[in-house]
């Protein structure tokens, strides 16, 4: 019998239902959950409505997204999150403690365990040998309630890293290279396992940079083995006791193998407006830059900050560049403060931002009109920075700092300074005082400020649907297009308010149009092409459309997390079988279809376009269980009706 991949070993040890056969529905037991504040309030409202006394998992609630607090809303949310955590047995990581994925890696992640997180970059913990998956808040709520987590058994792609990174080349360059091969679409149902001699030389924070950006590929997760480097990292974090050695069998069978020669890898850059629009840095040489930012859950570890400090020591940022650094965690910030590295960063002319998501999610630091912004984060979708026509590029820390020094896009190998060699500390500074331990106090009162709404409710799917096409969009529509973050993030706990901004970057009057259709007795349908719902795990990109009366998304393909979110909120995903159907359908068309037993049993829906007098035969990609959830009007109803 062929050997097993590491991913299948972990799945096997957690399997509750189903068989480990690619494409089959499986259910696994979940050990840990995480949420952040922007997805957390809704996840905990959903959890509360399940009526349990305590969570069944090791769960952590982070505050890292909405830390600007321009208005009472964010602080209301934080207080609600802290009260809920205290009551139900959840660790609460306060604002200032750092970005969820960075802190989770440092303080909670465990090799061999399973983690679901209400954030698409949850697979960051795969850098430490964990099976970690990004999901919507509703799925986290179900996991906290002890329900097994359902997923499609992934096919496993082995990425073999041969050779060794050359000076000035970084883990970020590896993952940008992978993105150039796999792109941001067409990877649903795939998981990646990194192996090869190149793995051995990568530290845990470097591995985490790589697993982090699996989210941009739309894969289920990625993982590195748990080896001597993992043990070293956990020991330095005072957590050696949770280390176990884990790797694939020597003769493990993979569905696909991709080899990357690290010896030949050069600094890479993702150009606007997609993380897979990758070129070599050399190709963009000498383009003037306006803004350079280091931070986000991709590149903000102690190691990353030490690279910044070492490169900047005794040098000045170019006068035409605004350069800023957001440390990923309080731990990393405290350590560079103590060892003097922060002083070198500040002396160079850098701006220091809070240990939080900040600029990465469009909360502050919007660049100037038509500017070139170089960032170490993971997403450069159009407008996400807060400036629609800004040209955001994604690079390694080394390329970012080299460019901040010269004022132009610069291959760090060209700047003639010594290559920084960063030794990871033998002991990290451990101070968990911003992590409030759970009390599990049933008498804990929960303060709900005016920003905290009700958990969403929906009724069962009607037997017949008369709907209008409320919007028709193109390929690669991200959740940032559907439900923008930035200035609207603070309305995450207030669905009626947040719903006003659905599709606002694409079609300003979308919400109005939907309301008008509903007033005239129609539901709404969204029409899209390839890879609909790329990017984040935000369930609001399904929840708010649900609130506006959307009953179906018809597309050529839909990304995994978003598809699950649609299901969780009772929206039926339907797939076009041919381009002609997509071409013929228009905004405003009137559609009619039956949601009867026969359609659900066959998984095929006959949709009549009354405006065009055409019939479309559309297939749903959902399995039986998912269809049941949609029919119930979403997962909350399904679970309350006794579904598992
Ligand atoms: C993101 O990077 O887009 C976010 C903001 O972290 C989202 C979560 C959210 O929308 O709250 C994600 O990646 O899931
Ligand atoms: Fe935060 Fe950006 Fe990471 Fe999302 S991608 S969790 S916004 S740092």
XYZ file of C-alpha atoms and ligand atoms in Angstrom:
666
model
C 0.000 0.000 0.000
C 1.273 3.453 -0.896
C 2.471 5.729 1.899
C 0.389 8.590 3.253
C 0.761 12.319 2.942
C 0.972 14.297 6.181
C -2.386 15.896 5.422
C -4.086 12.511 5.144
C -2.407 11.339 8.350
C -3.888 14.245 10.287
C -7.263 13.885 8.583
C -7.265 10.176 9.370
C -6.555 10.761 13.040
C -9.479 13.215 13.217
C -11.928 11.517 10.850
C -15.474 11.225 12.197
C -17.403 10.526 9.008
C -16.702 9.539 5.423
C -13.757 8.045 3.591
C -10.488 9.674 2.657
C -11.233 9.661 -1.038
C -10.646 12.807 -3.069
C -13.878 14.728 -3.639
C -15.931 12.909 -0.997
C -17.632 14.732 1.860
C -15.755 14.016 5.091
C -16.197 15.255 8.641
C -13.310 15.762 11.060
C -13.095 16.567 14.758
C -11.820 20.058 15.485
C -9.338 20.756 18.278
C -9.029 24.536 18.106
C -10.907 27.540 16.722
C -9.986 31.159 16.220
C -11.919 34.280 15.335
C -10.967 37.883 14.847
C -13.147 40.834 15.774
C -14.448 41.552 12.266
C -15.792 38.031 11.830
C -16.042 37.197 15.528
C -19.075 39.148 16.653
C -21.308 37.376 14.141
C -19.711 33.979 14.903
C -20.407 34.417 18.624
C -23.952 35.705 18.039
C -24.481 32.525 16.043
C -22.850 30.410 18.769
C -25.017 32.034 21.438
C -28.142 31.184 19.514
C -27.202 27.486 19.650
C -27.890 27.644 23.400
C -24.783 25.903 24.828
C -23.080 26.667 28.155
C -19.510 26.432 26.992
C -17.341 25.842 23.933
C -16.041 22.335 23.304
C -12.769 23.390 21.673
C -9.700 25.393 22.612
C -10.911 28.676 21.229
C -9.313 32.084 20.923
C -11.047 35.368 20.114
C -8.622 37.959 18.736
C -9.068 41.693 18.341
C -6.838 42.855 15.511
C -8.900 44.177 12.593
C -11.086 46.967 13.957
C -8.670 48.751 16.196
C -9.100 52.282 14.828
C -12.168 52.936 16.962
C -13.425 55.973 15.038
C -16.795 55.908 16.719
C -18.300 53.734 19.419
C -18.902 50.676 17.215
C -15.516 48.943 17.453
C -15.264 49.380 21.212
C -18.818 48.045 21.605
C -17.784 44.976 19.637
C -14.633 44.478 21.717
C -16.596 44.581 24.966
C -19.147 42.115 23.619
C -16.351 39.777 22.496
C -14.631 39.927 25.886
C -17.859 39.199 27.787
C -18.757 36.299 25.506
C -15.238 34.863 25.828
C -15.371 35.053 29.581
C -18.767 33.358 29.730
C -18.241 30.531 27.269
C -14.640 29.534 27.968
C -12.754 31.310 25.191
C -9.326 32.980 25.405
C -9.583 36.674 24.572
C -6.595 38.311 22.933
C -6.974 42.049 23.484
C -6.366 44.789 20.923
C -2.643 45.482 20.894
C -1.641 41.864 21.343
C -1.235 41.385 17.630
C -2.612 39.839 14.474
C -4.523 36.604 15.074
C -2.400 34.354 12.835
C 0.901 35.653 14.150
C -0.148 35.333 17.791
C -1.757 31.943 17.215
C 1.457 30.627 15.723
C 3.461 31.931 18.662
C 1.168 30.951 21.517
C -1.452 28.321 20.547
C -0.823 26.368 17.334
C -0.007 22.661 17.807
C 1.446 20.273 15.250
C -0.906 17.442 14.317
C -4.031 19.198 15.559
C -6.942 20.682 13.608
C -7.915 24.346 13.610
C -10.771 26.183 11.947
C -10.668 29.953 11.936
C -13.067 32.645 10.813
C -10.396 34.177 8.648
C -9.093 32.961 5.313
C -5.447 33.107 6.433
C -5.983 30.571 9.215
C -3.767 28.069 7.292
C -0.821 30.186 8.452
C -0.666 27.655 11.320
C 0.166 24.990 8.708
C 3.700 26.382 8.960
C 3.835 24.585 12.274
C 2.393 21.277 11.067
C -1.223 21.990 11.901
C -4.222 21.171 9.673
C -5.733 24.645 9.645
C -8.645 25.818 7.504
C -10.272 29.211 6.954
C -14.065 29.136 7.156
C -17.018 31.426 7.731
C -18.110 32.386 11.253
C -21.085 30.020 11.177
C -18.761 27.044 10.682
C -16.604 28.200 13.588
C -19.746 28.481 15.734
C -20.672 24.894 14.835
C -17.140 23.679 15.651
C -17.177 25.459 19.007
C -20.437 23.641 19.657
C -18.529 20.384 19.157
C -19.964 19.556 15.736
C -17.583 17.864 13.334
C -16.342 20.037 10.494
C -17.451 18.960 7.024
C -15.174 19.447 4.052
C -14.503 17.961 0.672
C -11.622 15.519 0.999
C -8.885 17.450 -0.829
C -6.486 16.234 -3.451
C -2.947 16.819 -2.243
C -0.331 18.605 -4.316
C 3.233 18.133 -3.201
C 5.460 21.159 -3.667
C 9.034 19.945 -3.479
C 11.467 22.659 -2.543
C 14.869 21.723 -3.934
C 18.117 23.488 -3.095
C 18.312 26.458 -0.766
C 17.202 30.083 -0.858
C 19.989 32.295 -2.161
C 21.024 35.519 -0.428
C 18.325 38.230 -0.555
C 15.680 35.723 -1.640
C 12.900 35.047 0.820
C 10.011 32.794 1.730
C 7.726 35.432 0.187
C 9.476 34.892 -3.145
C 8.750 31.160 -2.860
C 5.047 31.680 -2.341
C 4.843 34.311 -5.089
C 6.498 31.773 -7.376
C 3.883 29.182 -6.355
C 1.146 31.743 -7.062
C 2.589 32.345 -10.515
C 2.233 28.604 -11.193
C -1.088 27.798 -9.537
C -2.724 31.254 -9.904
C -5.644 32.465 -7.813
C -8.258 30.324 -9.515
C -8.966 26.720 -10.300
C -7.551 25.305 -7.052
C -10.731 24.552 -5.137
C -10.465 21.195 -3.386
C -6.654 21.133 -3.361
C -4.317 21.096 -0.373
C -0.576 21.659 -0.582
C 2.131 19.816 1.266
C 5.656 21.264 1.203
C 8.545 18.806 1.312
C 12.114 18.543 0.049
C 15.557 19.586 1.186
C 14.604 23.266 0.951
C 12.131 22.839 3.806
C 14.854 22.004 6.301
C 16.484 25.417 6.052
C 13.248 27.380 6.462
C 12.317 28.613 9.939
C 8.754 28.397 11.245
C 7.980 32.097 10.574
C 9.229 31.669 6.994
C 7.097 28.563 6.540
C 4.136 30.508 7.908
C 4.637 33.225 5.271
C 4.234 30.496 2.672
C 1.232 28.694 4.167
C -0.432 32.067 4.782
C -0.723 32.835 1.080
C -2.357 29.548 0.189
C -5.483 31.613 0.888
C -4.814 33.635 -2.254
C -4.702 30.413 -4.303
C -8.101 29.355 -2.982
C -6.751 26.040 -1.687
C -8.122 24.253 1.373
C -4.884 24.501 3.331
C -1.111 24.023 3.142
C 1.232 22.345 5.550
C 4.891 21.863 6.421
C 6.239 18.896 8.360
C 6.817 19.221 12.084
C 10.571 18.728 12.446
C 13.610 19.947 14.350
C 12.927 23.559 13.238
C 9.387 23.297 14.610
C 10.727 21.934 17.871
C 13.245 24.775 18.111
C 10.502 27.374 17.568
C 8.178 25.802 20.121
C 11.000 25.490 22.644
C 11.828 29.172 22.211
C 8.132 29.926 22.803
C 8.203 27.847 26.014
C 5.911 25.252 24.422
C 8.204 22.358 23.572
C 5.794 19.980 25.305
C 3.315 20.278 22.415
C 5.870 19.280 19.799
C 5.482 16.000 17.956
C 7.459 14.899 14.951
C 5.258 14.685 11.868
C 5.961 14.083 8.246
C 4.628 12.296 5.209
C 5.632 8.685 4.606
C 8.717 8.401 2.422
C 6.667 6.751 -0.317
C 3.682 9.086 0.081
C 1.470 9.314 -2.993
C 0.458 12.752 -4.175
C -2.075 13.795 -6.774
C 0.414 16.202 -8.305
C 4.044 17.118 -7.718
C 5.525 20.546 -8.458
C 9.259 21.095 -8.035
C 10.748 24.489 -7.278
C 14.490 25.041 -7.492
C 15.298 27.466 -4.690
C 18.848 27.889 -6.006
C 17.407 29.528 -9.117
C 14.705 31.591 -7.415
C 15.000 35.387 -7.637
C 13.103 38.203 -5.878
C 9.496 38.298 -7.107
C 6.729 40.891 -7.128
C 2.945 40.578 -7.519
C 1.670 43.429 -9.664
C -1.775 45.072 -9.545
C -4.453 43.944 -8.992
C -4.034 40.260 -8.234
C -1.570 38.239 -6.119
C -0.933 35.938 -9.085
C 0.153 38.712 -11.434
C 3.748 37.846 -10.630
C 6.930 39.155 -12.263
C 10.548 39.275 -11.175
C 11.513 42.421 -9.272
C 14.212 43.015 -11.889
C 11.513 43.435 -14.548
C 10.092 46.450 -12.695
C 13.462 47.946 -11.855
C 13.626 51.733 -11.401
C 9.873 52.364 -11.165
C 9.445 55.148 -8.562
C 7.598 54.169 -5.385
C 5.492 56.420 -3.158
C 4.665 54.186 -0.252
C 6.304 51.096 1.278
C 4.619 49.168 4.104
C 5.878 46.175 6.058
C 3.380 44.202 8.105
C 0.260 41.963 7.936
C -0.076 38.338 8.955
C 2.191 37.372 6.034
C 5.362 39.215 6.986
C 5.418 40.779 10.424
C 7.258 38.271 12.617
C 10.242 39.049 14.828
C 12.435 37.727 12.027
C 10.845 40.046 9.458
C 11.220 43.062 11.741
C 14.866 42.225 12.388
C 15.487 42.179 8.632
C 13.939 45.646 8.419
C 16.077 46.924 11.284
C 19.324 45.378 10.035
C 18.873 46.789 6.548
C 17.912 50.232 7.839
C 20.549 50.606 10.545
C 22.481 53.818 9.864
C 20.545 54.534 6.658
C 17.659 56.853 5.760
C 14.411 56.189 3.941
C 14.276 57.923 0.554
C 12.658 61.380 0.944
C 9.899 60.629 -1.577
C 8.786 57.450 0.177
C 6.357 57.054 3.066
C 7.626 53.957 4.883
C 5.714 52.257 7.683
C 5.993 49.154 9.823
C 3.204 47.309 11.665
C 4.666 44.592 13.925
C 2.650 41.370 13.871
C 2.519 40.896 17.600
C 3.213 42.513 20.925
C 5.857 39.847 21.439
C 7.723 40.851 18.275
C 7.356 44.567 19.063
C 8.511 44.121 22.649
C 11.582 42.199 21.533
C 12.714 44.695 18.903
C 12.121 47.446 21.436
C 14.340 45.772 24.007
C 17.174 44.855 21.662
C 17.333 48.331 20.128
C 16.253 47.304 16.624
C 13.182 49.529 16.867
C 15.412 52.544 17.444
C 17.247 51.758 14.184
C 13.926 51.518 12.356
C 12.660 54.816 13.756
C 15.979 56.594 13.165
C 15.725 55.727 9.481
C 12.538 57.756 9.166
C 10.021 54.904 9.402
C 6.514 55.321 10.765
C 5.411 52.833 13.390
C 1.868 51.453 13.355
C -0.063 49.392 15.878
C 0.364 45.603 16.002
C -2.787 44.969 14.014
C -4.077 44.365 10.475
C -4.365 48.107 9.802
C -3.331 49.026 6.285
C -3.717 45.429 5.082
C -7.483 45.611 5.443
C -7.748 49.217 4.279
C -7.919 50.681 7.789
C -5.614 53.642 7.335
C -2.618 54.382 5.120
C -4.621 54.712 1.918
C -1.962 55.707 -0.614
C -2.173 58.801 -2.802
C -4.031 58.866 -6.132
C -2.406 56.675 -8.804
C 0.542 55.975 -6.533
C 2.825 52.951 -6.481
C 2.581 51.211 -3.131
C 4.846 48.287 -2.212
C 3.564 46.092 0.584
C 4.541 42.855 2.259
C 0.947 41.735 2.746
C -0.922 39.109 0.803
C -3.653 40.880 -1.172
C -3.505 43.665 -3.734
C -7.078 43.595 -4.968
C -8.199 46.791 -6.635
C -9.304 49.379 -4.099
C -8.522 47.289 -1.002
C -5.899 49.822 0.072
C -8.598 52.492 0.230
C -7.490 54.194 -3.022
C -9.141 52.751 -6.103
C -6.497 53.774 -8.609
C -3.453 53.065 -6.432
C -1.135 50.401 -7.810
C -0.382 48.036 -4.959
C 2.458 45.533 -5.417
C 3.311 42.653 -3.083
C 6.939 41.916 -2.218
C 9.240 40.377 0.373
C 10.493 42.401 3.328
C 13.940 42.522 1.698
C 12.586 44.004 -1.540
C 10.341 46.407 0.388
C 13.193 47.853 2.418
C 15.616 47.983 -0.522
C 12.996 49.969 -2.463
C 12.241 52.262 0.485
C 15.940 53.143 0.596
C 16.360 53.835 -3.107
C 12.902 55.279 -3.841
C 12.417 52.929 -6.781
C 11.461 49.269 -7.123
C 14.755 47.612 -6.336
C 16.043 44.063 -6.400
C 17.694 43.787 -2.971
C 20.649 41.993 -4.553
C 21.516 45.278 -6.273
C 21.835 47.625 -3.316
C 25.304 46.599 -2.243
C 24.666 46.172 1.445
C 25.510 43.192 3.568
C 22.991 40.342 3.569
C 21.195 40.334 6.937
C 21.593 37.060 8.803
C 18.962 36.815 11.474
C 19.382 34.330 14.277
C 16.045 33.409 15.802
C 16.058 33.906 19.571
C 16.674 30.924 21.828
C 13.899 32.225 23.999
C 11.151 34.582 22.851
C 9.841 37.102 25.320
C 6.741 35.492 26.758
C 4.170 37.803 28.265
C 0.595 36.652 27.783
C -0.884 39.412 29.891
C -2.990 40.641 26.956
C -4.565 37.201 26.625
C -7.428 37.033 29.086
C -7.970 33.447 30.228
C -11.543 32.139 30.059
C -13.651 32.070 33.194
C -16.511 29.842 32.009
C -18.824 31.853 34.199
C -22.458 31.221 33.281
C -23.445 34.284 35.266
C -21.218 36.578 33.230
C -23.392 39.352 31.854
C -22.908 40.317 28.230
C -22.976 43.977 27.335
C -24.504 44.610 23.925
C -24.007 48.151 22.763
C -26.203 49.583 20.009
C -23.790 48.218 17.391
C -24.552 44.604 18.287
C -27.478 43.273 16.282
C -29.377 40.044 16.252
C -28.029 36.859 14.695
C -29.276 36.581 11.130
C -32.491 34.729 10.476
C -33.853 33.290 7.265
C -36.837 31.165 6.358
C -36.773 27.853 4.518
C -36.222 28.071 0.758
C -39.555 28.587 -1.038
C -40.709 25.966 -3.555
C -40.727 28.432 -6.430
C -38.507 31.422 -7.035
C -39.354 34.464 -9.132
C -36.281 36.636 -9.181
C -34.520 39.475 -10.941
C -30.845 39.418 -11.910
C -29.688 42.143 -9.533
C -26.118 42.245 -10.855
C -23.987 40.587 -13.521
C -20.241 40.595 -12.882
C -17.088 39.247 -14.512
C -14.298 36.834 -13.465
C -12.452 36.889 -10.140
C -14.914 38.895 -8.105
C -13.414 39.011 -4.607
C -15.229 39.299 -1.320
C -13.723 42.798 -1.147
C -15.860 43.648 -4.192
C -18.940 42.027 -2.680
C -18.635 43.270 0.889
C -15.866 45.877 1.225
C -14.002 46.240 4.521
C -12.031 49.455 5.225
C -14.343 52.234 6.454
C -17.378 49.909 6.554
C -15.711 47.289 8.765
C -17.240 48.772 11.854
C -20.712 47.727 10.701
C -19.892 44.004 10.802
C -22.198 43.492 13.793
C -24.995 45.500 12.222
C -26.294 43.596 9.214
C -29.031 46.070 8.099
C -26.462 48.871 7.998
C -23.592 46.870 6.442
C -25.979 45.505 3.790
C -26.282 48.982 2.301
C -22.728 48.583 1.003
C -23.020 45.203 -0.739
C -21.228 45.468 -4.120
C -20.679 49.190 -3.536
C -17.265 49.196 -5.299
C -18.892 47.677 -8.401
C -22.503 48.886 -8.507
C -23.310 51.668 -6.089
C -27.092 51.158 -6.163
C -27.039 47.354 -5.742
C -28.729 47.386 -2.329
C -31.372 49.855 -3.529
C -32.034 47.737 -6.595
C -32.434 44.605 -4.470
C -34.867 46.339 -2.149
C -36.901 47.607 -5.085
C -37.061 44.099 -6.578
C -38.250 42.678 -3.252
C -40.904 45.408 -2.992
C -42.189 44.296 -6.388
C -42.442 40.669 -5.248
C -39.157 39.344 -6.664
C -36.168 37.728 -5.013
C -32.674 38.552 -6.268
C -30.048 36.547 -8.118
C -26.345 37.313 -8.628
C -24.713 36.318 -11.922
C -20.925 35.930 -12.171
C -18.253 34.157 -14.207
C -15.089 32.308 -13.033
C -13.820 32.136 -9.463
C -16.585 34.110 -7.770
C -15.945 34.958 -4.097
C -12.146 34.855 -4.035
C -10.313 36.075 -0.990
C -11.603 36.449 2.497
C -13.742 34.241 4.691
C -16.129 37.070 5.565
C -19.546 35.478 5.789
C -21.090 38.920 5.397
C -20.468 38.504 1.654
C -23.256 35.900 1.832
C -25.147 37.060 4.903
C -25.769 40.611 3.666
C -26.905 39.476 0.190
C -29.232 37.057 2.027
C -30.599 40.029 3.956
C -31.230 41.753 0.608
C -33.296 38.815 -0.670
C -30.633 37.049 -2.773
C -31.626 33.397 -3.265
C -29.047 32.166 -5.784
C -25.617 32.866 -7.221
C -25.248 31.643 -10.790
C -21.604 31.492 -11.848
C -19.087 29.502 -13.878
C -17.132 28.658 -10.713
C -17.261 29.661 -7.054
C -14.435 29.625 -4.479
C -14.554 27.221 -1.530
C -15.014 29.403 1.555
C -17.504 31.640 -0.166
C -19.479 28.661 -1.465
C -19.732 27.321 2.100
C -20.865 30.734 3.300
C -23.576 30.849 0.631
C -24.790 27.460 1.827
C -24.697 28.587 5.457
C -27.044 31.441 4.617
C -29.440 29.539 2.394
C -28.246 30.886 -0.972
C -28.209 28.277 -3.732
C -25.043 28.162 -5.859
C -25.739 27.167 -9.476
C -23.157 26.648 -12.203
C -23.335 27.598 -15.876
C -22.417 24.691 -18.098
C -21.609 26.879 -21.095
C -20.428 30.395 -21.912
C -23.413 31.146 -24.124
C -25.761 31.073 -21.120
C -23.554 33.524 -19.232
C -23.425 35.763 -22.304
C -27.180 35.748 -22.859
C -28.283 36.619 -19.337
C -28.484 40.336 -18.475
C -28.961 42.495 -15.410
C -32.671 43.042 -14.811
C -33.750 39.781 -16.479
C -36.632 37.997 -14.804
C -35.926 34.389 -13.813
C -38.239 31.659 -12.629
C -37.358 28.236 -11.214
C -38.659 25.472 -8.983
C -36.868 24.419 -5.802
C -38.736 21.147 -5.559
C -37.758 17.626 -4.484
C -37.039 16.562 -8.054
C -34.578 19.432 -8.652
C -32.829 18.818 -5.329
C -32.630 15.069 -5.902
C -31.103 15.551 -9.351
C -28.974 18.544 -8.350
C -30.174 20.148 -11.568
C -32.370 23.227 -11.793
C -34.265 24.395 -14.844
C -34.218 28.165 -14.839
C -36.504 30.034 -17.185
C -35.326 33.439 -18.314
C -38.705 35.075 -18.874
C -37.205 38.242 -20.309
C -35.182 36.381 -22.937
C -37.593 33.453 -23.337
C -34.750 31.010 -22.780
C -34.237 28.012 -20.540
C -30.973 27.339 -18.705
C -30.229 23.918 -17.285
C -28.019 24.604 -14.269
C -26.216 22.178 -11.996
C -25.537 22.777 -8.339
C -22.121 21.612 -7.069
C -23.541 20.900 -3.597
C -23.734 17.527 -1.920
C -26.865 16.176 -0.274
C -26.069 17.561 3.170
C -25.316 21.028 1.822
C -28.543 21.012 -0.177
C -30.441 20.183 2.973
C -28.843 23.193 4.669
C -29.848 25.479 1.792
C -33.389 24.145 1.862
C -33.611 24.796 5.591
C -32.703 28.439 4.892
C -29.161 28.138 6.232
C -27.030 26.414 8.816
C -28.534 27.992 11.912
C -31.958 26.589 11.022
C -30.363 23.272 10.011
C -28.540 22.884 13.352
C -31.561 23.980 15.342
C -33.593 21.326 13.490
C -31.132 18.711 14.763
C -28.798 18.594 11.734
C -25.184 17.615 12.313
C -8.905 39.775 4.882
O -7.685 39.665 4.869
O -9.572 40.027 3.860
C -9.634 39.613 6.193
C -10.175 40.948 6.554
O -8.749 39.204 7.193
C -10.742 38.568 5.993
C -11.619 38.414 7.136
C -12.679 39.454 7.235
O -13.186 39.906 6.225
O -13.009 39.805 8.360
C -10.217 37.163 5.640
O -9.168 37.041 5.074
O -10.928 36.178 5.865
Fe -5.399 40.903 8.903
Fe -4.489 41.354 6.482
Fe -4.002 39.074 7.644
Fe -6.482 39.623 6.826
S -4.686 39.376 5.552
S -5.859 38.728 8.805
S -6.547 41.827 7.215
S -3.277 41.070 8.314
